[in-house]
Coordinates of C-alpha atoms and ligand atoms in Angstrom, one line a residue:
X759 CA 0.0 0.0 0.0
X760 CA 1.4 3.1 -1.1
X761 CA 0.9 6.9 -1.5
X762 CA 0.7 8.3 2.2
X763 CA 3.2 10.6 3.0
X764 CA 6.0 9.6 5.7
X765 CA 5.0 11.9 8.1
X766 CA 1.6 9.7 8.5
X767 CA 0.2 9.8 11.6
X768 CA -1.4 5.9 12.6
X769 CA -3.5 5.1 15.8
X770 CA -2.3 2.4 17.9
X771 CA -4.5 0.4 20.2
X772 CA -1.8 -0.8 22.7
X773 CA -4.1 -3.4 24.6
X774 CA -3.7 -5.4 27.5
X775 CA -3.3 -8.6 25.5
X776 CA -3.9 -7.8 21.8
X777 CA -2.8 -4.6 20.3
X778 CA -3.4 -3.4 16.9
X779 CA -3.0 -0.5 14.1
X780 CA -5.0 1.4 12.1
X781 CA -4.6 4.4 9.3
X782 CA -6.4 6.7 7.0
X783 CA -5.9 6.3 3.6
X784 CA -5.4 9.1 1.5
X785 CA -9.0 9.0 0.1
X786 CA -10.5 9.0 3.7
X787 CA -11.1 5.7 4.2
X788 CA -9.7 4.1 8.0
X789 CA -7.7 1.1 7.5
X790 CA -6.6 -1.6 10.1
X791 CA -2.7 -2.8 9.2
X792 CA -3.1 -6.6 8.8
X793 CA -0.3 -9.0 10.1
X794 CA 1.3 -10.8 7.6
X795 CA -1.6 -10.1 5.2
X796 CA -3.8 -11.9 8.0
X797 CA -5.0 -11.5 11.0
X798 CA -5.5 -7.3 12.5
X799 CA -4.3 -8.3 15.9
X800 CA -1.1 -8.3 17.5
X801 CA -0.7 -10.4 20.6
X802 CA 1.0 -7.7 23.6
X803 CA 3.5 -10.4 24.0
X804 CA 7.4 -10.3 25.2
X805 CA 9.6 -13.3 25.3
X806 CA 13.2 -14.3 25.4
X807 CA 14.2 -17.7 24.2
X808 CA 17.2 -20.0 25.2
X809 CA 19.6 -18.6 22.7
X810 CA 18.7 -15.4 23.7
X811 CA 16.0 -14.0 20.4
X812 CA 13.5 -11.5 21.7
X813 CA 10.5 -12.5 20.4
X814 CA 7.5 -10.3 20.1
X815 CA 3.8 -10.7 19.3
X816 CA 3.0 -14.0 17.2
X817 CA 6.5 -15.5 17.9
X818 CA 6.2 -15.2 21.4
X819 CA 2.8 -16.1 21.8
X820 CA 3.8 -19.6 20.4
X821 CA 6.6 -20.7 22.2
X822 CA 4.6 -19.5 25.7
X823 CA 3.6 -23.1 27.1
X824 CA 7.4 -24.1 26.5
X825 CA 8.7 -21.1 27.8
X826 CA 6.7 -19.4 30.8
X827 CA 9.0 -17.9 32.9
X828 CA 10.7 -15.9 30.0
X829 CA 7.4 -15.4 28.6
X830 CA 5.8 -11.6 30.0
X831 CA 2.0 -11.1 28.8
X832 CA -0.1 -8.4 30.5
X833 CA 2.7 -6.1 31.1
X834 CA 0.6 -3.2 30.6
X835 CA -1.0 -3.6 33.8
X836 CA 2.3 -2.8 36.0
X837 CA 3.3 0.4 33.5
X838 CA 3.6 3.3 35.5
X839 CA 3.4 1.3 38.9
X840 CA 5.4 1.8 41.7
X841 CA 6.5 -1.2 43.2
X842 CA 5.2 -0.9 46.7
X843 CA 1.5 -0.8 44.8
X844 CA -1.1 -3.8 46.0
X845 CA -1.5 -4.8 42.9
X846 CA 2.1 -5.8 41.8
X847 CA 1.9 -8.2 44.5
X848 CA -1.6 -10.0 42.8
X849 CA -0.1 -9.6 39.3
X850 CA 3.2 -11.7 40.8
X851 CA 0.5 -14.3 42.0
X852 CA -1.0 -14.7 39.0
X853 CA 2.1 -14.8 36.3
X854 CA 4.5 -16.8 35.9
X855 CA 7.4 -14.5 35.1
X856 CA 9.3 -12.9 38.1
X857 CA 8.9 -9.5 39.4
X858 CA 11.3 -6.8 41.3
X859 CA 11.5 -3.4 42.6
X860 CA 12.9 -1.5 40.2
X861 CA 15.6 1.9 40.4
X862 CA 13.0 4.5 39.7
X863 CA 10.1 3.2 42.2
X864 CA 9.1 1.2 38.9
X865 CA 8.5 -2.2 38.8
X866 CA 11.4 -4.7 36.8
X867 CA 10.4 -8.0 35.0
X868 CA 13.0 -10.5 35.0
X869 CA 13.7 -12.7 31.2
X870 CA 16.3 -15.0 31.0
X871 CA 18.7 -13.3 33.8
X872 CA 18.4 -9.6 32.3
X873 CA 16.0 -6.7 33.9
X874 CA 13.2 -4.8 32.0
X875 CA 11.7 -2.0 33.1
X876 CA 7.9 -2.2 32.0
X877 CA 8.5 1.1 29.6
X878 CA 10.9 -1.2 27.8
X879 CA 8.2 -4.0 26.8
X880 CA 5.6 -1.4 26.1
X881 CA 8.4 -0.1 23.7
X882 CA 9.3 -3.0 22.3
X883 CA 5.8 -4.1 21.3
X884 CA 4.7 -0.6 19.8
X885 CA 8.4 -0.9 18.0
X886 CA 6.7 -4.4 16.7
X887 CA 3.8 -2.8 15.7
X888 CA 5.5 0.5 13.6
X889 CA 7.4 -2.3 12.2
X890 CA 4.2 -4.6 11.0
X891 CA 2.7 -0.9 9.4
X892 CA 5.6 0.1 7.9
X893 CA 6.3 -3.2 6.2
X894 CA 2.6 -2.8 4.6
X895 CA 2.4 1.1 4.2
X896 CA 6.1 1.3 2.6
X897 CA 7.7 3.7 5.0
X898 CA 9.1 4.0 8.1
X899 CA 6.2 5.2 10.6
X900 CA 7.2 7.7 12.6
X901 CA 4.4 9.4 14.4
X902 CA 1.4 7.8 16.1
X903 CA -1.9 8.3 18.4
X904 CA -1.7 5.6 21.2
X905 CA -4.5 5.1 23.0
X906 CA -5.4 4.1 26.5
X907 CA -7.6 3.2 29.5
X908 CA -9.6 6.3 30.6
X909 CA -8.7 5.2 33.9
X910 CA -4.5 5.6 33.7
X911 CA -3.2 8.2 35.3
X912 CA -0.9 10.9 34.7
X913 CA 2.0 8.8 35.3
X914 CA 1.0 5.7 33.2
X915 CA 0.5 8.0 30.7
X916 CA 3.7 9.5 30.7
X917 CA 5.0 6.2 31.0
X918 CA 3.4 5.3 27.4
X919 CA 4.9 8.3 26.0
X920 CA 8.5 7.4 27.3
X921 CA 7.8 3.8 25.9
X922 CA 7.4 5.7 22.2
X923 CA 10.7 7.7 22.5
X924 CA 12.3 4.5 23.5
X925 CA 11.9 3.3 19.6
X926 CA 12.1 6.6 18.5
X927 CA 8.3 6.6 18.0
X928 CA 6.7 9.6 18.2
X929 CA 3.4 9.2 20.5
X930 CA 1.9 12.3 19.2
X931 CA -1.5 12.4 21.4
X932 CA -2.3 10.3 23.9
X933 CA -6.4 9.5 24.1
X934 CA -8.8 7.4 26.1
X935 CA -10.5 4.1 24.5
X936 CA -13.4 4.2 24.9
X937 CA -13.1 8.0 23.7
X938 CA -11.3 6.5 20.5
X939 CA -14.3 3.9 20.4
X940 CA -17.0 6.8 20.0
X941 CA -15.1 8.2 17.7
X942 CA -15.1 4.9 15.4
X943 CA -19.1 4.9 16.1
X944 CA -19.5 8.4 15.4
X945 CA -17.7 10.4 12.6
X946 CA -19.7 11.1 9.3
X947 CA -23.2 9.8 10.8
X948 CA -23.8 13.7 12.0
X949 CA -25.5 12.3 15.3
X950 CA -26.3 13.8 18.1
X951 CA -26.8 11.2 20.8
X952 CA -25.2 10.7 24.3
X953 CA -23.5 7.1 24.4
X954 CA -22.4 5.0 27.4
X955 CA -19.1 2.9 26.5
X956 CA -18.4 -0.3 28.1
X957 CA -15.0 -1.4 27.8
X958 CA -14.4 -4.4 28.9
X959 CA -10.7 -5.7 27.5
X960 CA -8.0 -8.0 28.4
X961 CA -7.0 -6.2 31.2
X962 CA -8.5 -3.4 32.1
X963 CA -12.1 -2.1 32.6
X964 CA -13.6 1.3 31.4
X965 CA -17.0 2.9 31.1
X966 CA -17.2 6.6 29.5
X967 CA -20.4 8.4 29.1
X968 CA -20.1 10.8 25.7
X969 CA -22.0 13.1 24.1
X970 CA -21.4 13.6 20.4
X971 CA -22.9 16.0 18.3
X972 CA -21.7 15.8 15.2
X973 CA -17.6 16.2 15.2
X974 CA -17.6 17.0 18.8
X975 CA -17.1 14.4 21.2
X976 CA -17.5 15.2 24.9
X977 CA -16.5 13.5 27.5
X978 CA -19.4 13.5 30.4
X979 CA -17.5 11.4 33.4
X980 CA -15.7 8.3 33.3
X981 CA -14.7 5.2 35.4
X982 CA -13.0 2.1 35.3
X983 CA -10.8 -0.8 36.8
X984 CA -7.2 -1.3 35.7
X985 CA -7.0 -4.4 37.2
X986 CA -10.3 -5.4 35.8
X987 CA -10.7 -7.4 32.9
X988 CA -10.8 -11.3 30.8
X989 CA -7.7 -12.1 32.4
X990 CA -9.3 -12.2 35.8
X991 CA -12.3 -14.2 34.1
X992 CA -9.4 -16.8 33.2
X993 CA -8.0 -16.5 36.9
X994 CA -11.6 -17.7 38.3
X995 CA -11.5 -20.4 35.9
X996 CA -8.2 -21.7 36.9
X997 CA -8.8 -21.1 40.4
X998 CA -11.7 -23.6 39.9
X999 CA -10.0 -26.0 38.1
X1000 CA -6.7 -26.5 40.7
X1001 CA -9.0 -26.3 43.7
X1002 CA -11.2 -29.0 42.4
X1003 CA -7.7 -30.9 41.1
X1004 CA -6.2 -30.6 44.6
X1005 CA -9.4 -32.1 46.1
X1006 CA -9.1 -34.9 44.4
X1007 CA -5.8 -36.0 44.0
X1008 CA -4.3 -33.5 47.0
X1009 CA -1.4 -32.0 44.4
X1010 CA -1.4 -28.5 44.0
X1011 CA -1.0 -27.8 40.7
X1012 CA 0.0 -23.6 41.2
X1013 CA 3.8 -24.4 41.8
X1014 CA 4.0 -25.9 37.7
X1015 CA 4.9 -23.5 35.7
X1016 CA 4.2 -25.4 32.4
X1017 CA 1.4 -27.4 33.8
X1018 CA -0.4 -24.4 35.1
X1019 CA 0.7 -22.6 31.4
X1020 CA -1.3 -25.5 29.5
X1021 CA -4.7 -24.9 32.0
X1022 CA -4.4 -20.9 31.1
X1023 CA -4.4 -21.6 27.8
X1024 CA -7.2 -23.7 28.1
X1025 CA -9.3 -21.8 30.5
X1026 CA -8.9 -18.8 28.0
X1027 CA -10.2 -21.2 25.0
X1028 CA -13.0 -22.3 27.8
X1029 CA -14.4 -19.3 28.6
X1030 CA -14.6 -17.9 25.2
X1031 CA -16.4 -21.3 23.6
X1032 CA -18.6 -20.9 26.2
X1033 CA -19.8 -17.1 25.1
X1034 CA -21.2 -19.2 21.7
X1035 CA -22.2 -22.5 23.2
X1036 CA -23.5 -23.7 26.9
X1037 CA -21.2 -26.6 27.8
X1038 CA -17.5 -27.9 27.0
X1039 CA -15.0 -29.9 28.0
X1040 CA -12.1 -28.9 30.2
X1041 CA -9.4 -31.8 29.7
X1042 CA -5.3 -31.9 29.6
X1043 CA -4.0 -35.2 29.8
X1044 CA -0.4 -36.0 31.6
X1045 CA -0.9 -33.0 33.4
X1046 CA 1.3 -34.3 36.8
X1047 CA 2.4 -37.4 38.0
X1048 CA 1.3 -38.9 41.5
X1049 CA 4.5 -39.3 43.7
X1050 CA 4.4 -43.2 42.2
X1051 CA 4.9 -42.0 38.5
X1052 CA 1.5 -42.6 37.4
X1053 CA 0.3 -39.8 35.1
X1054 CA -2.5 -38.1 35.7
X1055 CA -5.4 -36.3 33.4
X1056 CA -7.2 -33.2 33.8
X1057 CA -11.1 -33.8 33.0
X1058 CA -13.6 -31.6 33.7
X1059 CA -16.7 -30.2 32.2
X1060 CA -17.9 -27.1 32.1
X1061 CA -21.0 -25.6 31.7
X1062 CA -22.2 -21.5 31.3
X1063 CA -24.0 -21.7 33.8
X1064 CA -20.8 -22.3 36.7
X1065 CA -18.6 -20.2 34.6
X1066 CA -21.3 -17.5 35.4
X1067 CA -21.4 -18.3 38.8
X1068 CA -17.7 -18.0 39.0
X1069 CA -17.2 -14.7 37.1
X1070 CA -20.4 -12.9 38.7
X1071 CA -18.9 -10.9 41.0
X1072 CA -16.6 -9.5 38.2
X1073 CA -19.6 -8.5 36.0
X1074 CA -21.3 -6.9 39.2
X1075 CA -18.3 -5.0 39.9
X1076 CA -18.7 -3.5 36.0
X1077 CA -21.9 -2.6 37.1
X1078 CA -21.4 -0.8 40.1
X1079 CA -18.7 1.4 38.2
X1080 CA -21.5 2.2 35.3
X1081 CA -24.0 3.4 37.9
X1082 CA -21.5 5.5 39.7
X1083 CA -20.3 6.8 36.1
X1084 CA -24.3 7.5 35.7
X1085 CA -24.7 9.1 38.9
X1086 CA -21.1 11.4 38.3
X1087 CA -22.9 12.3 35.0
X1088 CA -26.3 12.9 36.7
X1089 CA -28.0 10.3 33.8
X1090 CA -30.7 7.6 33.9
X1091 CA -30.0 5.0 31.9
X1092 CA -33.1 6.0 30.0
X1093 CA -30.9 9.0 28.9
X1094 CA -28.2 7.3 27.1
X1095 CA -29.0 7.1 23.5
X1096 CA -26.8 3.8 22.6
X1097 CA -24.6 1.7 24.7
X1098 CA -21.5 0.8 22.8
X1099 CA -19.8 -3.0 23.6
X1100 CA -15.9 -2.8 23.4
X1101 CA -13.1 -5.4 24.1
X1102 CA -13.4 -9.4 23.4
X1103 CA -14.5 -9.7 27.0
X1104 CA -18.0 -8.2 26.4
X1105 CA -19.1 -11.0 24.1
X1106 CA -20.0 -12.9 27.3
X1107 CA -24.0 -13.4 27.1
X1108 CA -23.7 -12.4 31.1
X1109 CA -22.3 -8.8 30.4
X1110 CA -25.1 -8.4 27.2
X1111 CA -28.2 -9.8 29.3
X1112 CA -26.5 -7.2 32.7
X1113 CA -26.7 -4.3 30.6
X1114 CA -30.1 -5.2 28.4
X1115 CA -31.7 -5.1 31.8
X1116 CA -29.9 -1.9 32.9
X1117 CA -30.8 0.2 30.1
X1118 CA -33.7 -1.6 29.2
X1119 CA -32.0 -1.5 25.6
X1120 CA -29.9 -4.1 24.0
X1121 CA -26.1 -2.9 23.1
X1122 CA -25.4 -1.0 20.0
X1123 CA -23.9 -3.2 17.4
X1124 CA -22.6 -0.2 15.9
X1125 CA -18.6 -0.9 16.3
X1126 CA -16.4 -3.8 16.4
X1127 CA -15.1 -5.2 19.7
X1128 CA -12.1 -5.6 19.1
X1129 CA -11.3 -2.9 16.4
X1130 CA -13.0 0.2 17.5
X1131 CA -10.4 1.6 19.2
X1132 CA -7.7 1.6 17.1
X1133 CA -9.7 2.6 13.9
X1134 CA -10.5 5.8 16.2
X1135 CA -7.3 6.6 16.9
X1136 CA -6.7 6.4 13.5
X1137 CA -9.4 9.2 13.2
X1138 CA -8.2 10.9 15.7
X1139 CA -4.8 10.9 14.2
X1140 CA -6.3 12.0 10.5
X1141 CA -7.8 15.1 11.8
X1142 CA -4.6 15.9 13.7
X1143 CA -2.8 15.8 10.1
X1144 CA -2.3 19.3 8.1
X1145 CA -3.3 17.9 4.8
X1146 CA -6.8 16.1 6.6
X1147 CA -10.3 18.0 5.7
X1148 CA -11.4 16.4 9.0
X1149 CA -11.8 18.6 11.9
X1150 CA -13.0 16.9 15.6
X1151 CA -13.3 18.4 18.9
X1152 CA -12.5 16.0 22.0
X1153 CA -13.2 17.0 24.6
X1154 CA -12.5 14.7 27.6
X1155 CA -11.9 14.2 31.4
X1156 CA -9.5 13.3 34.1
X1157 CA -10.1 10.2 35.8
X1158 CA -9.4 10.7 39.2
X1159 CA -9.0 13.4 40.9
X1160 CA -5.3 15.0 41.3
X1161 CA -4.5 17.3 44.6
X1162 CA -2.0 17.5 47.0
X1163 CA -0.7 16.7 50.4
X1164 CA -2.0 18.8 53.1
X1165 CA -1.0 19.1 57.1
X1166 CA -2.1 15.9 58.5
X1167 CA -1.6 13.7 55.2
X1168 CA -5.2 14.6 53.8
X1169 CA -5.6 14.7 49.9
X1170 CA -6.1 18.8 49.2
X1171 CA -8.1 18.6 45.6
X1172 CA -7.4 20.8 43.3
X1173 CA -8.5 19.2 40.8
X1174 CA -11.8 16.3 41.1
X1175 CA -12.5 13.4 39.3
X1176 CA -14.3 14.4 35.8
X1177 CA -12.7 18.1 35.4
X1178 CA -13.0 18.9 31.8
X1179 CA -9.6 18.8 30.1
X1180 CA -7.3 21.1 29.2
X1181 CA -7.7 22.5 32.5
X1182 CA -5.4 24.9 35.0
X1183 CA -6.0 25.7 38.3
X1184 CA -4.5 27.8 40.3
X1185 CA -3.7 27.5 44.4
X1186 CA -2.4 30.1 46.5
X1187 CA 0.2 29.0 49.0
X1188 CA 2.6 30.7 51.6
X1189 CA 6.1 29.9 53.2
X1190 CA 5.6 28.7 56.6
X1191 CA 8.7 29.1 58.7
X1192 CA 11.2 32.1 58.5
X1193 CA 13.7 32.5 55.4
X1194 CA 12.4 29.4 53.7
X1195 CA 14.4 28.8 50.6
X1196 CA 12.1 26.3 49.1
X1197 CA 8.6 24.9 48.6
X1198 CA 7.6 21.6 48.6
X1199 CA 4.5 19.6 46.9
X1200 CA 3.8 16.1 46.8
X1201 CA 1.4 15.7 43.9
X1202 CA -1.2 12.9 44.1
X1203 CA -4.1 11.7 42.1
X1204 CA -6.8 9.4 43.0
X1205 CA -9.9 9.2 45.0
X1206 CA -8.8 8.2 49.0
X1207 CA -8.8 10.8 51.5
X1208 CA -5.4 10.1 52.9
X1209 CA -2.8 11.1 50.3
X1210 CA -1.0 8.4 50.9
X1211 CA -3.7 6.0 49.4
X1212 CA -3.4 7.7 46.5
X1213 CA -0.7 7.0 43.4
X1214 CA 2.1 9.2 44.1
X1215 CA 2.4 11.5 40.5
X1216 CA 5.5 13.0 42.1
X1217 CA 7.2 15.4 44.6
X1218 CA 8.3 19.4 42.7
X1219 CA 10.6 21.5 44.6
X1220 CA 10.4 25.2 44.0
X1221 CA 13.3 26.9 44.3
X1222 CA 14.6 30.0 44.7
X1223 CA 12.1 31.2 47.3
X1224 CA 12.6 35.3 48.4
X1225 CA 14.1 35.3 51.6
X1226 CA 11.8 36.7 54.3
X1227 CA 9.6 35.5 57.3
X1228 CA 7.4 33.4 58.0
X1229 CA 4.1 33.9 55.8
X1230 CA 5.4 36.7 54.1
X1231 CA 6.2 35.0 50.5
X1232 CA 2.8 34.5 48.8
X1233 CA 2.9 31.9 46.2
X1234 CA 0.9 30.5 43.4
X1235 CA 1.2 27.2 42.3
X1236 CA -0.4 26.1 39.1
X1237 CA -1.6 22.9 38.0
X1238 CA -2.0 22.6 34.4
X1239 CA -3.4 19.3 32.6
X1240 CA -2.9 18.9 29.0
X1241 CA -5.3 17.3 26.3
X1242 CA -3.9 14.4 27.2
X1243 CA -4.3 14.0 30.3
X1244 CA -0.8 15.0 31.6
X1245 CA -0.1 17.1 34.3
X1246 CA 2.6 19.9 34.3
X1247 CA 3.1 22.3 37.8
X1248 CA 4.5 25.4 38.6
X1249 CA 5.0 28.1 40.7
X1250 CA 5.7 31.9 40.7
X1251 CA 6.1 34.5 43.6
X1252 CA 3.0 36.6 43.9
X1253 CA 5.4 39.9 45.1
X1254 CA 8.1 39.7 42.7
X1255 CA 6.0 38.5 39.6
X1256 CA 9.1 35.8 39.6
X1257 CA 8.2 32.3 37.8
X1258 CA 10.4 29.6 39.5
X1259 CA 11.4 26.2 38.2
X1260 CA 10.2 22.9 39.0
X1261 CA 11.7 19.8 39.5
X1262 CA 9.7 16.3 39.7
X1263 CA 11.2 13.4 41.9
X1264 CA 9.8 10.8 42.3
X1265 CA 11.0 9.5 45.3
X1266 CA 12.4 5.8 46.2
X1267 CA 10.2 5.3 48.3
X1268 CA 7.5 7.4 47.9
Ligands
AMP446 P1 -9.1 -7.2 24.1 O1 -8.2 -6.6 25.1 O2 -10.2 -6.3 23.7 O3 -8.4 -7.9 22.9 O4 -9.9 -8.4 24.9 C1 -9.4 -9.6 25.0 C2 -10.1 -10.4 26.1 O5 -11.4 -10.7 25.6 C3 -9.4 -11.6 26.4 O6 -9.4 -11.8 27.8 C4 -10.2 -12.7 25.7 O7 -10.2 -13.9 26.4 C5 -11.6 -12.1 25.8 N1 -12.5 -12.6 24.7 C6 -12.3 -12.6 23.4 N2 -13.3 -13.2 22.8 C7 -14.2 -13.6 23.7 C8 -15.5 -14.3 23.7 N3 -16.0 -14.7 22.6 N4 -16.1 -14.5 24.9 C9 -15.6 -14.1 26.0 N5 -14.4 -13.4 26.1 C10 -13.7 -13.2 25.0

């Protein structure tokens, strides 16, 4: 494919488990990159082998039963994590692979004896992907839209950005999913409707409720999980499957890498057989030995109906998000015009019959699942383009709200959940103890009252402060967030007019 100019902007859909690519043509028309003149999907898959080959995507994915421990898959949930966060503890439960604090408060995967930082996978999977579209568009892409979850915060998102400068990818705008997704749904139909997306990938769970009116799309409130998503389907499935092993046969199954590699597979290939049929099989032969040396079989069967009762609490936890998202955006669910289904994980009758009964409507089949995302960023990325007739207006939100440390450890917010973005806000402050030379903010963003709960964006120093007493510097700190999402802060003295310099540390153990 031929013709586009090098400077070709393409959206990226760098998902949990799949990622995938998508460009305008020259005539208009939105395009997803095939692999290999197949399939549109690229599996988010890292792995070393013996002689050392990184593999990515496809090449990975096929050597993972053999190869688990070099084998790193849902990376994207620890990007942007420090490692003292809850969840890097349940992700190490649940994967194979072998995590460790890293230098930078990050988290560090271990492959084959050599530390990654989580940036460096995210890089080298986009870097896979550039390299799948440039091989079909005929030169070297340079510039992209990456999306992500509505629900990442200012510090995975910078963290997605650093992963594109890593390959020398420019990650020209960063935008939300399901933002992307309405975008698929929406340009050239002139609509004016308010739409609730449910996105319910790999990984990570998001619900944005949109109103688009024609070429603008605005961004009422939003919610989400990012520890939410099919892979913790899979988990209840092979929680099911070892407990009920154990039972019978007393062997714990968990502490078998390749053994407990061949049941993920298969409880991944379960659950999804079961969105199009009520019962299958669940059966690995040789799966252990008893302490004798006789080999034993896996053989199960499962039906909808216990892989419902397993997963329910996951799907009520989806639901409890959408109401809140409702509430934030002070809607009935008789107001929203369509709801939109994205990510694989929403083909599960359980998620289509929860929200038919919500919304008293059945889901939109107006997008694709799996594609919608990326052919918006793609959108999104045409309009962004000097030579591109199409003009949008995003308008979105912050997820969570972003504030700071006050006396006592309390979250001070300056700015909630669901401010409208860009946004800048401005917060007086003055130096508190005689001839203080600096000021210092710790920058948080989430929803807890204690500061401490919340994901630590970072700690800026002013410097420079006027030498004088106590309360007699006034100060204004300002808090600007970009279109993206992406928060800059600084500071000038209100007496002198003087603008001072900030500096971002994120601190070891912060
Ligand atoms: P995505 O991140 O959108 O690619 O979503 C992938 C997730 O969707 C994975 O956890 C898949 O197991 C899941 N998935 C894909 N197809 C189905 C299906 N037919 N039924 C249930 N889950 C599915």
């Amino acid at each position: 494919m031929g013709g586009l100019p090098p400077d070709t902007i393409v959206g990226i859909d760098l998902g949990t488990t799949n990622s995938c690519c998508a460009v305008v043509l020259g005539d208009g028309e939105v395009k997803l990159v095939p692999y290999k003149g197949g399939e549109y999907t690229i599996p988010s898959i890292f792995a070393v082998d013996d002689k050392g080959n990184e593999l990515v995507g496809h090449d990975a994915k096929r050597q993972w039963q053999l190869n688990p421990r070099n084998t790193l898959y849902a990376t994207k949930r620890l990007i942007g994590r420090s490692a003292r966060d809850d969840v890097v503890e349940t992700v190490q439960k649940s994967v194979q692979y072998k995590l460790h604090p890293g230098e930078r408060n990050d988290v560090e995967l271990d492959v084959q004896g050599r530390a990654y930082q989580v940036q460096q996978i995210a890089a080298r999977i986009l870097a896979k992907i550039r390299d799948v579209a440039s091989d079909h568009l005929g030169f070297k892409v340079a510039r992209a839209v990456v999306t992500v979850p509505a629900y990442f915060t200012d510090r995975q998102r910078q963290a997605v950005k650093e992963a594109g400068a890593l390959v020398d990818l420019e990650v020209v705008r960063i935008i939300n999913e399901p933002t992307a997704a309405s975008m698929a749904y929406g340009i050239g139909k002139k609509l004016q409707e308010r739409v609730l997306v449910y996105d319910l990938g790999g990984g990570t769970f998001d619900v944005s409720i949109i109103d688009i009116r024609d070429r603008v799309f605005e961004v009422k409130a939003t919610g989400g999980d990012i520890f939410l998503g099919g892979i913790d389907f899979d988990e209840a499935i092979i929680d099911h499957v070892t407990g009920d092993f154990q039972d019978r046969t007393g062997i714990d199954l968990r502490g078998d890498p390749v053994a407990m590699q061949r049941i993920r597979d298969l409880a991944e290939r379960t659950k999804i057989d079961l969105s199009a049929r009520t019962e299958a099989p669940f059966s690995v032969p040789f799966i252990t030995m008893t302490p004798q040396g006789q080999p034993l079989n896996l053989d199960l069967r499962f039906t909808r109906p216990l892989l419902e009762e397993l997963t329910r609490d996951k799907v009520d936890r989806t639901l409890e998000i959408v109401r809140r998202v409702l509430d934030d955006a002070q809607t009935a669910p008789e107001q929203i015009d369509q709801v939109m289904l994205v990510g694989g994980q929403t083909r599960m009758p359980l998620v289509q019959e929860r929200l038919t009964a919500l919304f008293g409507k059945a889901p939109s089949k107006g997008v694709h699942p799996d594609e919608a995302v990326a052919i918006g960023a793609a959108l999104y990325a045409w309009s962004l383009q000097e030579n591109s007739d199409l003009k949008l207006t995003l308008l979105d939100v912050i997820p969570m709200a972003i504030g700071l440390e006050a006396a006592g450890g309390q979250m001070h917010v300056v700015l909630p959940r669901n401010s409208p973005i860009p946004n800048a806000r401005a917060l007086a402050a003055t130096s508190s103890v005689d001839a203080q030379s600096e000021l210092a903010v710790r920058i948080f963003q989430g929803e807890q009252q204690q500061a401490a709960h919340n994901e630590l964006l970072g700690e800026f120093v002013f410097g420079g402060v006027r030498s004088a007493a106590a309360g007699q510097v006034r100060l204004e700190v300002l808090f600007e967030v970009n279109v993206e999402g992406i928060l800059t802060v600084s500071a000038s003295d209100l007496d002198t007019g003087k603008r001072m310099t900030t500096v971002l540390r994120v601190t070891r153990n912060g």
